[in-house]
Coordinates of C-alpha atoms in Angstrom, one line a residue:
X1 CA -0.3 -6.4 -71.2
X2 CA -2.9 -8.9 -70.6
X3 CA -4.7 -10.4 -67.3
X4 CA -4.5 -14.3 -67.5
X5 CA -6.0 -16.4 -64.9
X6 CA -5.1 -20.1 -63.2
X7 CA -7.1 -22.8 -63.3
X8 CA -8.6 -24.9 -60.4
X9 CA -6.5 -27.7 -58.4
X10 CA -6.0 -30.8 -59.5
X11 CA -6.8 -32.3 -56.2
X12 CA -8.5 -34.8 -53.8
X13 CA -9.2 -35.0 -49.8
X14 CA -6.3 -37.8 -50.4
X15 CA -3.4 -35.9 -51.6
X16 CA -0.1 -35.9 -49.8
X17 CA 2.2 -33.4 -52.1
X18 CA 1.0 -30.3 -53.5
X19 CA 3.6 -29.6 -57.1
X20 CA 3.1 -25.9 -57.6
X21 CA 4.2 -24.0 -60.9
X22 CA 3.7 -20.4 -60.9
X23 CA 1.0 -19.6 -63.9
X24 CA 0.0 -21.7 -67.0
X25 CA 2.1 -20.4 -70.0
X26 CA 0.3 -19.6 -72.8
X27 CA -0.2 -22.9 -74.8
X28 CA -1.9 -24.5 -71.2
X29 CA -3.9 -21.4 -70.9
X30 CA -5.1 -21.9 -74.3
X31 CA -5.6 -25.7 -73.7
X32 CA -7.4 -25.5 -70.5
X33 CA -5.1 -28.0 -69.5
X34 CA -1.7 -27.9 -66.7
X35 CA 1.5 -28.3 -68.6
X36 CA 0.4 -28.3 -72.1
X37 CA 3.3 -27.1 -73.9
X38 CA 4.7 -30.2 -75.4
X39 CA 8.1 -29.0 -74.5
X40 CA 7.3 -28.7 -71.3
X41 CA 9.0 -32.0 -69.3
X42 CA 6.1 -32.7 -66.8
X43 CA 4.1 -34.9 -67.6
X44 CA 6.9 -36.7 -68.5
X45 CA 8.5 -36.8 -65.2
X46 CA 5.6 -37.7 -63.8
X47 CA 5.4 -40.7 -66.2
X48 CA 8.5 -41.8 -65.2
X49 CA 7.7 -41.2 -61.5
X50 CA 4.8 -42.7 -61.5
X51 CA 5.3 -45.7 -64.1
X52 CA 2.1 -44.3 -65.4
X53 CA 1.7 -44.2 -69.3
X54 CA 3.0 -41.2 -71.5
X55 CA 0.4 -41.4 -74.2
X56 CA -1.8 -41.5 -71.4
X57 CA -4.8 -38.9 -72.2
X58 CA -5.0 -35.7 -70.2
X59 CA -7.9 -36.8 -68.3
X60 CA -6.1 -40.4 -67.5
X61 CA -3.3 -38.1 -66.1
X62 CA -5.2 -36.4 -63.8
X63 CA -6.9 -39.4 -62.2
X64 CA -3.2 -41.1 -62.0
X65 CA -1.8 -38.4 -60.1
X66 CA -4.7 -37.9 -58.2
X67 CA -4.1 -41.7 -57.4
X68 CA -1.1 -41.2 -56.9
X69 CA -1.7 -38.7 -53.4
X70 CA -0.2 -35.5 -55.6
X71 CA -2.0 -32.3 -56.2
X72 CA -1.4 -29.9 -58.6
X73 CA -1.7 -26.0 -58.8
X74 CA -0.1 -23.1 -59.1
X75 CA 0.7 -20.1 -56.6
X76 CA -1.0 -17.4 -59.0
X77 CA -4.7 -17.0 -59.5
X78 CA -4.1 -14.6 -61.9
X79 CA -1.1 -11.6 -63.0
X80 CA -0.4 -9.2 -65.9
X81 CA 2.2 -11.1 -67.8
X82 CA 2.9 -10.2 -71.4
X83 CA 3.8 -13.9 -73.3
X84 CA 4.6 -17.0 -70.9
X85 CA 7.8 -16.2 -69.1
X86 CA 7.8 -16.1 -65.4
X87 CA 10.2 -13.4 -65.8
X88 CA 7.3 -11.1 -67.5
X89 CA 5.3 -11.4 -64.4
X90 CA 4.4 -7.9 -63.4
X91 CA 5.5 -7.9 -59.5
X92 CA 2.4 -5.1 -58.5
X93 CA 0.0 -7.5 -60.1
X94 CA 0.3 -10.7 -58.3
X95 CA -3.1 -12.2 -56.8
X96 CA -2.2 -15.6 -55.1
X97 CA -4.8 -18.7 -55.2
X98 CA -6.2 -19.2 -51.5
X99 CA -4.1 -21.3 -49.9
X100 CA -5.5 -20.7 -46.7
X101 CA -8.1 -22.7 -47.5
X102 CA -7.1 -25.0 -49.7
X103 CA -4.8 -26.5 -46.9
X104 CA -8.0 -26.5 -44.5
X105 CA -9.8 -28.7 -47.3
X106 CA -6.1 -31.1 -48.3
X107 CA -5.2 -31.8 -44.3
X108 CA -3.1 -34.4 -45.7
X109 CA -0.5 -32.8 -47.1
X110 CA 3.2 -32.9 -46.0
X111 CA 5.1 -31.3 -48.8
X112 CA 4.9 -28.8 -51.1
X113 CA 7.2 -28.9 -54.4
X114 CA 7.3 -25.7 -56.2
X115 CA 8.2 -26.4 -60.1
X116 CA 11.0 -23.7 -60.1
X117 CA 12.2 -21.1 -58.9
X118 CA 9.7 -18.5 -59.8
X119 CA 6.4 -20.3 -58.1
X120 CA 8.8 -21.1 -54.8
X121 CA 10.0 -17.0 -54.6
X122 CA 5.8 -15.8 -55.2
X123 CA 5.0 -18.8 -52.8
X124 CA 7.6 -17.2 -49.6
X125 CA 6.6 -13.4 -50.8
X126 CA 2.7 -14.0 -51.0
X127 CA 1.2 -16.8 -49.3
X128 CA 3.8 -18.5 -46.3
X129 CA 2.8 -15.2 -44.1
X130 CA -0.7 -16.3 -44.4
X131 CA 0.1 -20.1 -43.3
X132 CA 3.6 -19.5 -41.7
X133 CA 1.6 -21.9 -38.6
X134 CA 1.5 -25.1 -40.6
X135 CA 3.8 -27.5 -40.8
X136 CA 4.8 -27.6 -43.9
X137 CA 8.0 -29.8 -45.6
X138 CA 9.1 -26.8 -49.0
X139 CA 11.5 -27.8 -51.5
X140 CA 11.9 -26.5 -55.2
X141 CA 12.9 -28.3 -57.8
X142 CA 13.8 -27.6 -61.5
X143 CA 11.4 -26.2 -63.6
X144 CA 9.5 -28.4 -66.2
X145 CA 9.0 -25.2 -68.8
X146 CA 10.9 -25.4 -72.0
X147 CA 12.6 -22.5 -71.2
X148 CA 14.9 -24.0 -68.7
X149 CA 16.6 -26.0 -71.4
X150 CA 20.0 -25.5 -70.0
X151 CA 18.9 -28.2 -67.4
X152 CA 18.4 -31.6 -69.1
X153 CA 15.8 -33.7 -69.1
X154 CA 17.8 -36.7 -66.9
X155 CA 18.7 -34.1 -64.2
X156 CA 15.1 -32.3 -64.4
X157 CA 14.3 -36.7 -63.5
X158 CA 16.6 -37.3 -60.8
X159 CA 15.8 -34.0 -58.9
X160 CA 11.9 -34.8 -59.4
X161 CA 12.5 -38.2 -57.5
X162 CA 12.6 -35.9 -54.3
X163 CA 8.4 -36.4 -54.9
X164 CA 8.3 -40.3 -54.2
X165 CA 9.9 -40.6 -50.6
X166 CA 6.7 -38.4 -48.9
X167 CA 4.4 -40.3 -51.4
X168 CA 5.8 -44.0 -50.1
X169 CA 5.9 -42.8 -46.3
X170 CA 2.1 -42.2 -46.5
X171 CA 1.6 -45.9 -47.9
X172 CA 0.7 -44.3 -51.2
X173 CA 1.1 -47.2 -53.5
X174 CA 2.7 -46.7 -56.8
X175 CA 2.2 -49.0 -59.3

């Protein structure tokens, strides 16, 4: 089994929602990039969300979102996971990102989405007994990754729209 690794926040001091997957699967790992797979419904969403363009490049994503007040990042700095299923996450080998201080640098944020199930379930387990003081909005939503293809990709939508009513209350203005 192999150690993969996380990358660094997408993030400014301006961001207002924190989306956190678990770990990159192996086609953004090999990318360098979030949400790489092109299966994977993200960026998509976020199009949609965000009226932003989906031919946009990756770099033009990054600075809409940013934009937008949303950060980016995932609960695991690194794991032993044969493939890119959450499910072949080896439980004794979880290292969590520093959230401590990544919340002490991103004051701003309300909420925190977690892109399924598997990043909300490492989230409670590994890092909310480290920050259990802040005040803190958590809800999950359902996963982007191509393996949750029993949920479609107009319910995936709908429950994403749970992103836009912290963005709009912090006079975030989406274009």
């Amino acid at each position: 089994m192999t150690r993969v690794q996380s990358f660094s926040p997408i993030a400014d001091k301006n961001a207002r929602i924190l989306i956190l997957g678990s770990m990159p699967g192996r086609a953004s790992l090999a990318a360098h990039r979030y949400y790489a797979h092109p299966q994977n419904s993200f960026w998509r969403i976020m199009a949609q969300l965000l009226q932003m363009d989906p031919e946009a490049s990756y770099e033009q994503r990054i600075k809409f979102v940013k934009s937008a007040g949303i950060a980016v990042w995932d609960v695991l700095q690194s794991c032993i996971r044969e493939g890119s299923l959450d499910a072949k996450i080896e439980r004794d080998s979880l290292i969590a990102n520093d959230f401590p201080s990544f919340f002490q640098t991103h004051k701003k944020i309300t909420h925190v989405f977690f892109n399924g199930a598997k990043a909300e379930t490492c989230f409670k387990q590994n890092v909310v007994p480290l920050i259990n003081h802040m005040d803190l909005t958590f809800r999950r939503l359902p996963s982007t990754s191509p393996a949750n293809a029993a949920t479609t990709f107009a319910h995936k939508l709908q429950e994403w729209r749970e992103i836009l009513p912290p963005l709009k209350a912090s006079n975030i203005q989406l274009q």
